Structure formats: structure tokens, C-alpha cells
């Protein structure tokens, strides 16, 4: 598999003249490379990395720096080629991983000065999931007292938004104690809302204090300690500057201001640097991305190089991108001559949402049957991929024997049916937890776990075999069911159920309840669910969720054990780690990022994904389907009452503006700009055609006349297009 991924790297003689000219520049040069998506910038960066290694540069002296781990996958794949002898290891780091390494390495130097209560203990680094767990512990008392009563929001979203505020303070570079003050100053609505920001500040302060008292470091504290207590020390700077002499920075526009501050001091002392800036990007602004700050790094380089030729878009697609961007921002159309704007667009109006989904499935089938399109070159996009939409579309495609998969990162773990199945079975195998799953949950688990088990049979089977004796959940034997009911359930499904039941029974009888939950899940998956006849056997999505869940449980166990904290709310209670983890998931903890979910699927399958997720994957396709183009979700920001990505930035308030209040005009402006960037980014990752899913009534039954639809209509009025069908 590694050699297969490495083989995707194009040979040098297939590169353009501009790409080859950049590669032939002396290795000691510092270059700022910019251009839109699809112009071959990352390809050049990978080739430059290989050229450094071929020239004898030590791999240990090379640093590949990206905003998130998934963006370093092209470099990782190239380094796994068996023909490359690196003589060491090239470091692929993000700001977070760099900060964590440095804090761990220089911990004795800074532990007391940074305010940690236990200098004798090692640090414990939190993941997003474990940070939410501890945030819940310090926030629950306030919620009991009535905090955030005026906000209608799930608890998991509440915890994640407070954590997001802490992260913003760290990556932007302002004190954590100023979060509430900044949000309150920008609020121009009802005065009662200001209390929410005060409560969010209290939660942030309590969480930070809790982390310092127990040597816990979430992402924000890692970055803050690195920024304020390590980078300022000559010993730390000398270590980094002397070790990493060659720097490759990709997608710098998606990184945060503190990362740019670090690079401003690092690049001048490096032997070589290649900084890649993607024009019209900055899609991760909600995570603190700062394209304006990134653009300033160009002044530190010896030369600036621009790529403009797209290896993805045709001339028709390029014309559509320009016209749509101008239409979204209501700017005057370009006077230059261009190909037919509407040629790469296809659409068919529908009244109802299900009709649109039927049309999408039919068009995908036609593309594959008549045009020879590969499933992996087709992607279906929506601003948000709900469970109902995902199920409806996947069902339609699977009925046509079309392979399909989905990618929805940062969802709550409990929202995945595979997660619910695994944790329900875990509760049945651990009666000492005292968790009694509902009959509905058990039926859903059986339907997911047993191949061929439909909803009706799953509910019928559960009603017969699932019992609770003295509060202890038990599963009865299939052999004890009346023969007429056995025939109705079928003996094939009964045998599969019995295999699963006996495995759980053997686990209970063996007294293995002390086995860590991640070990239990690994055994359950490998010994039963991944076998022929069971639901995870050929389900790549379910297998991926299972792998992510096991990794999540393992990290949760490591963190709680390293922190030496009781997982119970008080020392008198004795709750197992597994029980506590299940409780945490039931509260809706948002999943962390797992790199395996971002890798190209080994199966050639149609991809269903949110639009921004697809853009960050940075993998162009031949055909795109935009669902519900008239919906306002393409234009609106996520509802985040406790945080604000634009207010908690270095650019607010704008220069020359005394008023700090965030107005409706500001909101409309940033939404238009984000929509323009999104549309441009999607089109630049499409080779042949965009299919527009149009329906008069949306998923919830409301009329659809959103800004994206109006912008497309303005474009098409310039050149009428005959809809297909």
C-alpha cells in the first residue's frame, strides 16, 4: 500500500516548465510559492523534499510544517517509497505536535514557571475528546446552578465552544482572561446575552485552573506554554533552529497567527525554506486560520514565485469559477472573453427533496454506465451531511449496486451507528456497569452487527430474547425460541445471533470484566463482527468508525491513568474507566481527528461529504454534485453562541474602526466572502462537470431561495443553459 501511494508522485519529466524551474533553483534558496488550488504547488514541495534527500541533506534536519496532520499525507506517502533511503526521519509536524514535543522535552525547565501544581509529575497531554471530558467535570456544577439557561445548545457543543475559545486565545495570542471581554464588547444584541459570555469566561478560567492543578495540557495550554515559556528561552530556540535547517511549509494560509510568528523568527536563520500559500483559501478561519498574516511571510523569502496554470480545471470550469465568484460578491463581470460559462453545469429543477435525491442517484448511475466514470471520481457535497441525508442517498446508491462511502469528521461519537452498536454490546458484556440499554438500542445493535438482519426481525428478536433480571441485562438463547418464531427470524440469522450471544456469554463467565474497554472492543471486532456473516465484514465505513472508537478509548484510558485522577466525580464512588467512557459518549463528546479517515478510500467508491471537508481533503475529482443549492446552509455560519471566529482574531476590530460591535453588515460581508471562497475552491477541484441539485422545498419542507442559488441564477442569465432531463 505504501509503494502504491508513493507511485502517485508524478515523475520530474511530467512537470511543467515552471515547476521544473523551481526545482532546479539552488537548495539554499528561500522561496514563497503562491497560487490557487490545483496548480501543482504541493507536488513541487514533495519533489523538493525528495531532491533535498537525494542531495545528501540529513532527513533529521528537514521539517515539513502543515496546519493539520492530514495535509502532510502527500509528504508522508512520498517518504514511504521503498526506493528512498532517508538515512533518518523527516519530521512532519503541526504547531500542536511541535508544541507538545517541546513541552515534553523541556518540561523540567518550565513546569514551575508555567504555574503547574505538581513539578514532580510528568505532563499529561489531552486530546480533543479527553479535553471535553474534563471540561464537563468542571462545568457541570455551573450548569446545575443555572448557567447558560438562556442558550439552547447541546452540552457537547457547549463544552467544545468553550474549548474553542481557549484555543483561539492561544493561537491568536491574547490572554485567556480576555475571552469574555472580547465577545461581550462585540455583542450588539440583548444585554442579557452578555451574561452568557461571563459564564463562558468562568468555565474557561476553571478549566485552566483545573489543568494547572493536575498537570493536564489541552491544545491551548500546550501552545501557550510553548509560546510564552519555551520559545522565549535561548536553549529552546537554539535546539529548534540548529536541528531543523530546511523548512517546507504547506497551506500556510490555513495556519494560525502564532504559527506565523514562529516562522517569522525561524525562516531567516534556516538554510532553505519553501513556503506555500494557496490563494483564495483560508477555509479554516473558524479554527483560527489567518491568510492575511500568512501572506506577510513572503517578505522574509529570497524570491516569490506564482503558479497560475491549473492542472485540474478546464477553461470552461475556470470561466465558471470567475463568474460565480463575481456574482456572489456582486462585483462587475470580467470584460475578458471566456468560454461558455454554463457548459460545465448541469441541473434539473425538482419540487421535493426526495425527487432531487432520486435524480442525483440516477445521474451517478448514468455517468458510470454511459460515460465510464469511476465511482472514486464522483463526490456528492452538501453544506451539512445529516444522518437522514446520508442514509437516504446511500440507500439509493447501494440499491443501484454503486459503491459509496461517507466522511463526516468531528461528529459526536454517539451519532455513528457503528459506535452505538459497539457500546451497546459492551454494556451487555459488562453487567457490573449497571447500564441497561433500551430495547430499541439492542435492536439497532443487532441490525448493525448481524449481516442480513432487517429492522423488523431485529425488533422481533430483541422483544423475545432481551430481558433484565434484577436490573441486569441478559440475552436469551435462540434455541429456546418457539419453532414458528425461529422460522420467521430464519435459522441463518439465528445462528449468527447465537454466535454473538455465546461470545458475550463466554466473556462474562471468564471474569474478563477488568480487561480494558479498548482491548474488549478489539477482540469483539476481530473475533466476531469482522467475520463473514456479521455487519462489519464488508462495511468499510463501520470498520473505520470501529478503529477510531478503539483509538479514542485507548487514549482516554492513557490520559486518565497518567493524570492519576479518579474518573468518578468523588473519591467514594468506584466507576470503571469503561463505564465512564460510555457515559462520556452518551453526553455527545465530539470526535477528535483521525488521520485514517482522511486517506483515500481503498475501495473505489462515491464519496459523500460536507463541502468544507472535501476541500480540506484536497483531492480533485471529475464530477461534483452540489445538493440543495437553494439552501441557506451554503451561506450561513454554524450557530456558535459562545464563540466567534472573527471577533477572536487579530483583525478585530479592523484598522481605523473605533466601534467594536459586530453588526449585520459585518456578518453579511464575511458570509459572502466565505461563500465565494467555497464555490471557487470546489470548482477548482473539479475536472469536468458540476451537477446542481435543485429542489423548491428543502429537507425540512421550507422554500429554498438561498444566496448561492441566486448567484448561480445571475450567472446563468448571462448565458441561458438548457437543463438536462
mmCIF file of N, CA, C and O in Angstrom, residues 309-391:
data_model
loop_
_atom_site.group_PDB
_atom_site.id
_atom_site.type_symbol
_atom_site.label_atom_id
_atom_site.label_comp_id
_atom_site.label_asym_id
_atom_site.label_seq_id
_atom_site.Cartn_x
_atom_site.Cartn_y
_atom_site.Cartn_z
ATOM 1 N N UNK A 309 -1.333 28.221 -13.755
ATOM 2 C CA UNK A 309 -1.933 27.222 -14.638
ATOM 3 C C UNK A 309 -2.502 26.073 -13.814
ATOM 4 O O UNK A 309 -1.790 25.433 -13.032
ATOM 5 N N UNK A 310 -3.777 25.798 -13.994
ATOM 6 C CA UNK A 310 -4.426 24.711 -13.260
ATOM 7 C C UNK A 310 -4.279 23.392 -14.006
ATOM 8 O O UNK A 310 -4.518 23.311 -15.212
ATOM 9 N N UNK A 311 -3.877 22.350 -13.269
ATOM 10 C CA UNK A 311 -3.805 21.004 -13.823
ATOM 11 C C UNK A 311 -5.124 20.265 -13.645
ATOM 12 O O UNK A 311 -5.233 19.097 -14.014
ATOM 13 N N UNK A 312 -6.116 20.932 -13.077
ATOM 14 C CA UNK A 312 -7.406 20.307 -12.783
ATOM 15 C C UNK A 312 -8.502 20.906 -13.645
ATOM 16 O O UNK A 312 -9.210 20.197 -14.372
ATOM 17 N N UNK A 313 -8.671 22.227 -13.578
ATOM 18 C CA UNK A 313 -9.783 22.882 -14.265
ATOM 19 C C UNK A 313 -9.562 22.992 -15.769
ATOM 20 O O UNK A 313 -8.452 23.242 -16.226
ATOM 21 N N UNK A 314 -10.648 22.845 -16.505
ATOM 22 C CA UNK A 314 -10.656 23.194 -17.922
ATOM 23 C C UNK A 314 -10.923 24.690 -18.045
ATOM 24 O O UNK A 314 -11.228 25.372 -17.061
ATOM 25 N N UNK A 315 -10.853 25.217 -19.266
ATOM 26 C CA UNK A 315 -11.154 26.635 -19.484
ATOM 27 C C UNK A 315 -12.602 26.939 -19.127
ATOM 28 O O UNK A 315 -12.918 28.011 -18.591
ATOM 29 N N UNK A 316 -13.496 25.989 -19.408
ATOM 30 C CA UNK A 316 -14.906 26.185 -19.063
ATOM 31 C C UNK A 316 -15.086 26.302 -17.552
ATOM 32 O O UNK A 316 -15.825 27.162 -17.058
ATOM 33 N N UNK A 317 -14.423 25.425 -16.800
ATOM 34 C CA UNK A 317 -14.539 25.453 -15.347
ATOM 35 C C UNK A 317 -13.940 26.746 -14.789
ATOM 36 O O UNK A 317 -14.470 27.333 -13.841
ATOM 37 N N UNK A 318 -12.841 27.191 -15.373
ATOM 38 C CA UNK A 318 -12.217 28.433 -14.910
ATOM 39 C C UNK A 318 -13.152 29.619 -15.131
ATOM 40 O O UNK A 318 -13.273 30.504 -14.277
ATOM 41 N N UNK A 319 -13.826 29.649 -16.283
ATOM 42 C CA UNK A 319 -14.772 30.731 -16.558
ATOM 43 C C UNK A 319 -15.932 30.695 -15.576
ATOM 44 O O UNK A 319 -16.395 31.739 -15.090
ATOM 45 N N UNK A 320 -16.412 29.511 -15.269
ATOM 46 C CA UNK A 320 -17.496 29.382 -14.300
ATOM 47 C C UNK A 320 -17.057 29.864 -12.927
ATOM 48 O O UNK A 320 -17.809 30.560 -12.231
ATOM 49 N N UNK A 321 -15.844 29.520 -12.523
ATOM 50 C CA UNK A 321 -15.337 29.942 -11.216
ATOM 51 C C UNK A 321 -15.281 31.457 -11.106
ATOM 52 O O UNK A 321 -15.722 32.043 -10.115
ATOM 53 N N UNK A 322 -14.750 32.110 -12.146
ATOM 54 C CA UNK A 322 -14.663 33.575 -12.125
ATOM 55 C C UNK A 322 -16.047 34.205 -12.065
ATOM 56 O O UNK A 322 -16.306 35.113 -11.264
ATOM 57 N N UNK A 323 -16.939 33.724 -12.903
ATOM 58 C CA UNK A 323 -18.271 34.317 -12.977
ATOM 59 C C UNK A 323 -19.034 34.127 -11.675
ATOM 60 O O UNK A 323 -19.727 35.043 -11.204
ATOM 61 N N UNK A 324 -18.929 32.953 -11.075
ATOM 62 C CA UNK A 324 -19.678 32.694 -9.850
ATOM 63 C C UNK A 324 -19.122 33.499 -8.690
ATOM 64 O O UNK A 324 -19.887 34.030 -7.867
ATOM 65 N N UNK A 325 -17.808 33.627 -8.596
ATOM 66 C CA UNK A 325 -17.212 34.442 -7.536
ATOM 67 C C UNK A 325 -17.649 35.895 -7.659
ATOM 68 O O UNK A 325 -17.973 36.552 -6.662
ATOM 69 N N UNK A 326 -17.663 36.413 -8.883
ATOM 70 C CA UNK A 326 -18.114 37.786 -9.095
ATOM 71 C C UNK A 326 -19.585 37.939 -8.754
ATOM 72 O O UNK A 326 -20.002 38.946 -8.172
ATOM 73 N N UNK A 327 -20.373 36.939 -9.074
ATOM 74 C CA UNK A 327 -21.802 37.009 -8.802
ATOM 75 C C UNK A 327 -22.084 36.975 -7.312
ATOM 76 O O UNK A 327 -22.934 37.721 -6.813
ATOM 77 N N UNK A 328 -21.380 36.133 -6.558
ATOM 78 C CA UNK A 328 -21.593 36.039 -5.113
ATOM 79 C C UNK A 328 -21.282 37.362 -4.439
ATOM 80 O O UNK A 328 -22.017 37.827 -3.559
ATOM 81 N N UNK A 329 -20.201 38.013 -4.865
ATOM 82 C CA UNK A 329 -19.781 39.259 -4.233
ATOM 83 C C UNK A 329 -20.334 40.491 -4.945
ATOM 84 O O UNK A 329 -19.963 41.620 -4.606
ATOM 85 N N UNK A 330 -21.214 40.267 -5.948
ATOM 86 C CA UNK A 330 -21.874 41.362 -6.647
ATOM 87 C C UNK A 330 -20.894 42.360 -7.246
ATOM 88 O O UNK A 330 -21.084 43.576 -7.179
ATOM 89 N N UNK A 331 -19.812 41.819 -7.809
ATOM 90 C CA UNK A 331 -18.852 42.681 -8.494
ATOM 91 C C UNK A 331 -19.144 42.641 -9.990
ATOM 92 O O UNK A 331 -19.827 41.755 -10.491
ATOM 93 N N UNK A 332 -18.588 43.594 -10.698
ATOM 94 C CA UNK A 332 -18.839 43.682 -12.137
ATOM 95 C C UNK A 332 -18.215 42.494 -12.845
ATOM 96 O O UNK A 332 -17.097 42.073 -12.520
ATOM 97 N N UNK A 333 -18.913 41.907 -13.822
ATOM 98 C CA UNK A 333 -18.346 40.763 -14.550
ATOM 99 C C UNK A 333 -17.099 41.160 -15.323
ATOM 100 O O UNK A 333 -16.928 42.311 -15.731
ATOM 101 N N UNK A 334 -16.217 40.200 -15.485
ATOM 102 C CA UNK A 334 -14.962 40.440 -16.189
ATOM 103 C C UNK A 334 -15.240 40.752 -17.654
ATOM 104 O O UNK A 334 -16.129 40.182 -18.281
ATOM 105 N N UNK A 335 -14.450 41.648 -18.198
ATOM 106 C CA UNK A 335 -14.634 42.046 -19.596
ATOM 107 C C UNK A 335 -13.896 41.124 -20.559
ATOM 108 O O UNK A 335 -14.124 41.159 -21.756
ATOM 109 N N UNK A 336 -13.008 40.274 -20.002
ATOM 110 C CA UNK A 336 -12.234 39.403 -20.889
ATOM 111 C C UNK A 336 -13.129 38.327 -21.488
ATOM 112 O O UNK A 336 -14.085 37.864 -20.890
ATOM 113 N N UNK A 337 -12.799 37.939 -22.705
ATOM 114 C CA UNK A 337 -13.581 36.894 -23.356
ATOM 115 C C UNK A 337 -13.322 35.559 -22.675
ATOM 116 O O UNK A 337 -12.220 35.290 -22.218
ATOM 117 N N UNK A 338 -14.337 34.742 -22.590
ATOM 118 C CA UNK A 338 -14.199 33.462 -21.903
ATOM 119 C C UNK A 338 -15.094 32.441 -22.571
ATOM 120 O O UNK A 338 -16.029 32.786 -23.286
ATOM 121 N N UNK A 339 -14.815 31.168 -22.333
ATOM 122 C CA UNK A 339 -15.667 30.112 -22.892
ATOM 123 C C UNK A 339 -17.064 30.186 -22.302
ATOM 124 O O UNK A 339 -17.351 30.968 -21.409
ATOM 125 N N UNK A 340 -17.933 29.339 -22.800
ATOM 126 C CA UNK A 340 -19.312 29.312 -22.325
ATOM 127 C C UNK A 340 -19.352 28.999 -20.837
ATOM 128 O O UNK A 340 -18.823 27.988 -20.391
ATOM 129 N N UNK A 341 -19.985 29.892 -20.084
ATOM 130 C CA UNK A 341 -19.989 29.757 -18.634
ATOM 131 C C UNK A 341 -20.819 28.573 -18.189
ATOM 132 O O UNK A 341 -20.462 27.843 -17.271
ATOM 133 N N UNK A 342 -21.948 28.355 -18.823
ATOM 134 C CA UNK A 342 -22.850 27.319 -18.362
ATOM 135 C C UNK A 342 -22.527 25.925 -18.832
ATOM 136 O O UNK A 342 -23.178 24.964 -18.422
ATOM 137 N N UNK A 343 -21.522 25.786 -19.694
ATOM 138 C CA UNK A 343 -21.243 24.475 -20.271
ATOM 139 C C UNK A 343 -20.904 23.414 -19.221
ATOM 140 O O UNK A 343 -21.343 22.265 -19.344
ATOM 141 N N UNK A 344 -20.126 23.728 -18.190
ATOM 142 C CA UNK A 344 -19.804 22.677 -17.209
ATOM 143 C C UNK A 344 -20.865 22.479 -16.131
ATOM 144 O O UNK A 344 -20.624 21.766 -15.164
ATOM 145 N N UNK A 345 -22.017 23.117 -16.276
ATOM 146 C CA UNK A 345 -23.099 22.970 -15.302
ATOM 147 C C UNK A 345 -24.221 22.107 -15.865
ATOM 148 O O UNK A 345 -24.580 22.229 -17.033
ATOM 149 N N UNK A 346 -24.778 21.251 -15.014
ATOM 150 C CA UNK A 346 -25.988 20.514 -15.370
ATOM 151 C C UNK A 346 -26.917 20.539 -14.167
ATOM 152 O O UNK A 346 -26.461 20.465 -13.022
ATOM 153 N N UNK A 347 -28.199 20.649 -14.442
ATOM 154 C CA UNK A 347 -29.159 20.701 -13.341
ATOM 155 C C UNK A 347 -30.533 20.296 -13.850
ATOM 156 O O UNK A 347 -30.797 20.253 -15.057
ATOM 157 N N UNK A 348 -31.400 20.017 -12.895
ATOM 158 C CA UNK A 348 -32.789 19.715 -13.202
ATOM 159 C C UNK A 348 -33.629 20.117 -11.996
ATOM 160 O O UNK A 348 -33.418 19.585 -10.902
ATOM 161 N N UNK A 349 -34.547 21.064 -12.160
ATOM 162 C CA UNK A 349 -35.344 21.517 -11.012
ATOM 163 C C UNK A 349 -36.317 20.434 -10.538
ATOM 164 O O UNK A 349 -36.851 19.657 -11.333
ATOM 165 N N UNK A 350 -36.529 20.385 -9.230
ATOM 166 C CA UNK A 350 -37.499 19.485 -8.629
ATOM 167 C C UNK A 350 -38.275 20.244 -7.560
ATOM 168 O O UNK A 350 -37.807 21.258 -7.039
ATOM 169 N N UNK A 351 -39.428 19.735 -7.241
ATOM 170 C CA UNK A 351 -40.211 20.387 -6.197
ATOM 171 C C UNK A 351 -39.848 19.848 -4.814
ATOM 172 O O UNK A 351 -39.685 20.608 -3.872
ATOM 173 N N UNK A 352 -39.693 18.530 -4.724
ATOM 174 C CA UNK A 352 -39.482 17.923 -3.415
ATOM 175 C C UNK A 352 -38.064 17.366 -3.280
ATOM 176 O O UNK A 352 -37.439 16.940 -4.255
ATOM 177 N N UNK A 353 -37.598 17.332 -2.048
ATOM 178 C CA UNK A 353 -36.240 16.894 -1.730
ATOM 179 C C UNK A 353 -35.965 15.458 -2.189
ATOM 180 O O UNK A 353 -34.921 15.195 -2.816
ATOM 181 N N UNK A 354 -36.847 14.477 -1.904
ATOM 182 C CA UNK A 354 -36.584 13.107 -2.365
ATOM 183 C C UNK A 354 -36.445 12.993 -3.878
ATOM 184 O O UNK A 354 -35.680 12.152 -4.372
ATOM 185 N N UNK A 355 -37.166 13.831 -4.623
ATOM 186 C CA UNK A 355 -37.032 13.805 -6.081
ATOM 187 C C UNK A 355 -35.620 14.204 -6.498
ATOM 188 O O UNK A 355 -35.054 13.640 -7.431
ATOM 189 N N UNK A 356 -35.065 15.176 -5.801
ATOM 190 C CA UNK A 356 -33.696 15.601 -6.095
ATOM 191 C C UNK A 356 -32.710 14.465 -5.821
ATOM 192 O O UNK A 356 -31.784 14.221 -6.613
ATOM 193 N N UNK A 357 -32.906 13.743 -4.724
ATOM 194 C CA UNK A 357 -32.007 12.638 -4.400
ATOM 195 C C UNK A 357 -32.123 11.521 -5.433
ATOM 196 O O UNK A 357 -31.109 10.908 -5.804
ATOM 197 N N UNK A 358 -33.329 11.249 -5.898
ATOM 198 C CA UNK A 358 -33.510 10.251 -6.958
ATOM 199 C C UNK A 358 -32.754 10.666 -8.215
ATOM 200 O O UNK A 358 -32.108 9.841 -8.881
ATOM 201 N N UNK A 359 -32.853 11.953 -8.554
ATOM 202 C CA UNK A 359 -32.159 12.463 -9.738
ATOM 203 C C UNK A 359 -30.640 12.319 -9.587
ATOM 204 O O UNK A 359 -29.954 11.903 -10.526
ATOM 205 N N UNK A 360 -30.121 12.628 -8.396
ATOM 206 C CA UNK A 360 -28.682 12.504 -8.164
ATOM 207 C C UNK A 360 -28.234 11.057 -8.354
ATOM 208 O O UNK A 360 -27.236 10.782 -9.044
ATOM 209 N N UNK A 361 -28.963 10.128 -7.749
ATOM 210 C CA UNK A 361 -28.598 8.718 -7.882
ATOM 211 C C UNK A 361 -28.667 8.263 -9.339
ATOM 212 O O UNK A 361 -27.788 7.524 -9.817
ATOM 213 N N UNK A 362 -29.686 8.715 -10.074
ATOM 214 C CA UNK A 362 -29.815 8.339 -11.491
ATOM 215 C C UNK A 362 -28.666 8.891 -12.317
ATOM 216 O O UNK A 362 -28.120 8.206 -13.196
ATOM 217 N N UNK A 363 -28.298 10.147 -12.067
ATOM 218 C CA UNK A 363 -27.214 10.759 -12.835
ATOM 219 C C UNK A 363 -25.882 10.076 -12.554
ATOM 220 O O UNK A 363 -25.055 9.904 -13.467
ATOM 221 N N UNK A 364 -25.645 9.680 -11.305
ATOM 222 C CA UNK A 364 -24.407 8.964 -10.989
ATOM 223 C C UNK A 364 -24.382 7.626 -11.713
ATOM 224 O O UNK A 364 -23.350 7.214 -12.270
ATOM 225 N N UNK A 365 -25.522 6.952 -11.748
ATOM 226 C CA UNK A 365 -25.605 5.681 -12.462
ATOM 227 C C UNK A 365 -25.333 5.875 -13.954
ATOM 228 O O UNK A 365 -24.615 5.072 -14.582
ATOM 229 N N UNK A 366 -25.858 6.950 -14.544
ATOM 230 C CA UNK A 366 -25.637 7.230 -15.969
ATOM 231 C C UNK A 366 -24.159 7.539 -16.233
ATOM 232 O O UNK A 366 -23.586 7.078 -17.224
ATOM 233 N N UNK A 367 -23.540 8.320 -15.340
ATOM 234 C CA UNK A 367 -22.125 8.652 -15.505
ATOM 235 C C UNK A 367 -21.269 7.388 -15.528
ATOM 236 O O UNK A 367 -20.351 7.257 -16.348
ATOM 237 N N UNK A 368 -21.573 6.480 -14.645
ATOM 238 C CA UNK A 368 -20.781 5.256 -14.568
ATOM 239 C C UNK A 368 -21.081 4.315 -15.731
ATOM 240 O O UNK A 368 -20.175 3.681 -16.277
ATOM 241 N N UNK A 369 -22.344 4.243 -16.125
ATOM 242 C CA UNK A 369 -22.735 3.289 -17.169
ATOM 243 C C UNK A 369 -22.403 3.792 -18.568
ATOM 244 O O UNK A 369 -21.848 3.051 -19.393
ATOM 245 N N UNK A 370 -22.706 5.072 -18.835
ATOM 246 C CA UNK A 370 -22.573 5.597 -20.198
ATOM 247 C C UNK A 370 -21.284 6.375 -20.422
ATOM 248 O O UNK A 370 -20.789 6.445 -21.551
ATOM 249 N N UNK A 371 -20.747 7.005 -19.376
ATOM 250 C CA UNK A 371 -19.544 7.832 -19.540
ATOM 251 C C UNK A 371 -18.284 7.139 -19.028
ATOM 252 O O UNK A 371 -17.195 7.680 -19.171
ATOM 253 N N UNK A 372 -18.449 5.969 -18.430
ATOM 254 C CA UNK A 372 -17.286 5.250 -17.934
ATOM 255 C C UNK A 372 -16.637 5.881 -16.721
ATOM 256 O O UNK A 372 -15.450 5.644 -16.446
ATOM 257 N N UNK A 373 -17.393 6.686 -15.985
ATOM 258 C CA UNK A 373 -16.831 7.354 -14.815
ATOM 259 C C UNK A 373 -16.574 6.351 -13.697
ATOM 260 O O UNK A 373 -17.379 5.447 -13.458
ATOM 261 N N UNK A 374 -15.454 6.511 -13.004
ATOM 262 C CA UNK A 374 -15.149 5.682 -11.841
ATOM 263 C C UNK A 374 -15.859 6.250 -10.620
ATOM 264 O O UNK A 374 -15.951 7.473 -10.458
ATOM 265 N N UNK A 375 -16.368 5.394 -9.747
ATOM 266 C CA UNK A 375 -17.054 5.901 -8.547
ATOM 267 C C UNK A 375 -16.178 6.838 -7.722
ATOM 268 O O UNK A 375 -16.664 7.830 -7.170
ATOM 269 N N UNK A 376 -14.880 6.535 -7.637
ATOM 270 C CA UNK A 376 -13.987 7.363 -6.844
ATOM 271 C C UNK A 376 -13.781 8.754 -7.400
ATOM 272 O O UNK A 376 -13.194 9.607 -6.722
ATOM 273 N N UNK A 377 -14.220 9.009 -8.635
ATOM 274 C CA UNK A 377 -14.096 10.333 -9.235
ATOM 275 C C UNK A 377 -15.408 11.108 -9.172
ATOM 276 O O UNK A 377 -15.590 12.079 -9.900
ATOM 277 N N UNK A 378 -16.294 10.668 -8.299
ATOM 278 C CA UNK A 378 -17.581 11.346 -8.116
ATOM 279 C C UNK A 378 -17.744 11.668 -6.637
ATOM 280 O O UNK A 378 -17.519 10.815 -5.776
ATOM 281 N N UNK A 379 -18.126 12.899 -6.339
ATOM 282 C CA UNK A 379 -18.344 13.299 -4.956
ATOM 283 C C UNK A 379 -19.678 14.026 -4.859
ATOM 284 O O UNK A 379 -20.044 14.804 -5.759
ATOM 285 N N UNK A 380 -20.411 13.753 -3.794
ATOM 286 C CA UNK A 380 -21.690 14.403 -3.529
ATOM 287 C C UNK A 380 -21.505 15.285 -2.304
ATOM 288 O O UNK A 380 -21.103 14.797 -1.240
ATOM 289 N N UNK A 381 -21.800 16.577 -2.453
ATOM 290 C CA UNK A 381 -21.489 17.557 -1.418
ATOM 291 C C UNK A 381 -22.737 18.266 -0.930
ATOM 292 O O UNK A 381 -23.678 18.510 -1.685
ATOM 293 N N UNK A 382 -22.719 18.605 0.336
ATOM 294 C CA UNK A 382 -23.772 19.414 0.952
ATOM 295 C C UNK A 382 -23.107 20.263 2.023
ATOM 296 O O UNK A 382 -22.019 19.911 2.505
ATOM 297 N N UNK A 383 -23.705 21.389 2.397
ATOM 298 C CA UNK A 383 -23.091 22.184 3.465
ATOM 299 C C UNK A 383 -23.001 21.408 4.770
ATOM 300 O O UNK A 383 -22.028 21.513 5.505
ATOM 301 N N UNK A 384 -24.032 20.595 5.071
ATOM 302 C CA UNK A 384 -24.038 19.727 6.244
ATOM 303 C C UNK A 384 -24.607 18.380 5.816
ATOM 304 O O UNK A 384 -25.640 18.324 5.139
ATOM 305 N N UNK A 385 -23.961 17.310 6.200
ATOM 306 C CA UNK A 385 -24.397 15.976 5.810
ATOM 307 C C UNK A 385 -25.110 15.334 7.000
ATOM 308 O O UNK A 385 -24.487 14.716 7.859
ATOM 309 N N UNK A 386 -26.420 15.499 7.042
ATOM 310 C CA UNK A 386 -27.206 14.962 8.150
ATOM 311 C C UNK A 386 -27.321 13.448 8.038
ATOM 312 O O UNK A 386 -27.080 12.860 6.977
ATOM 313 N N UNK A 387 -27.716 12.813 9.152
ATOM 314 C CA UNK A 387 -27.900 11.360 9.138
ATOM 315 C C UNK A 387 -28.973 10.958 8.129
ATOM 316 O O UNK A 387 -28.832 9.956 7.421
ATOM 317 N N UNK A 388 -30.065 11.739 8.082
ATOM 318 C CA UNK A 388 -31.159 11.409 7.169
ATOM 319 C C UNK A 388 -30.704 11.501 5.721
ATOM 320 O O UNK A 388 -31.001 10.621 4.898
ATOM 321 N N UNK A 389 -29.973 12.553 5.384
ATOM 322 C CA UNK A 389 -29.479 12.708 4.017
ATOM 323 C C UNK A 389 -28.499 11.594 3.669
ATOM 324 O O UNK A 389 -28.573 10.994 2.583
ATOM 325 N N UNK A 390 -27.594 11.317 4.564
ATOM 326 C CA UNK A 390 -26.603 10.265 4.316
ATOM 327 C C UNK A 390 -27.283 8.919 4.090
ATOM 328 O O UNK A 390 -26.967 8.201 3.134
ATOM 329 N N UNK A 391 -28.224 8.566 4.955
ATOM 330 C CA UNK A 391 -28.906 7.280 4.826
ATOM 331 C C UNK A 391 -29.705 7.214 3.521
ATOM 332 O O UNK A 391 -29.649 6.223 2.791
#
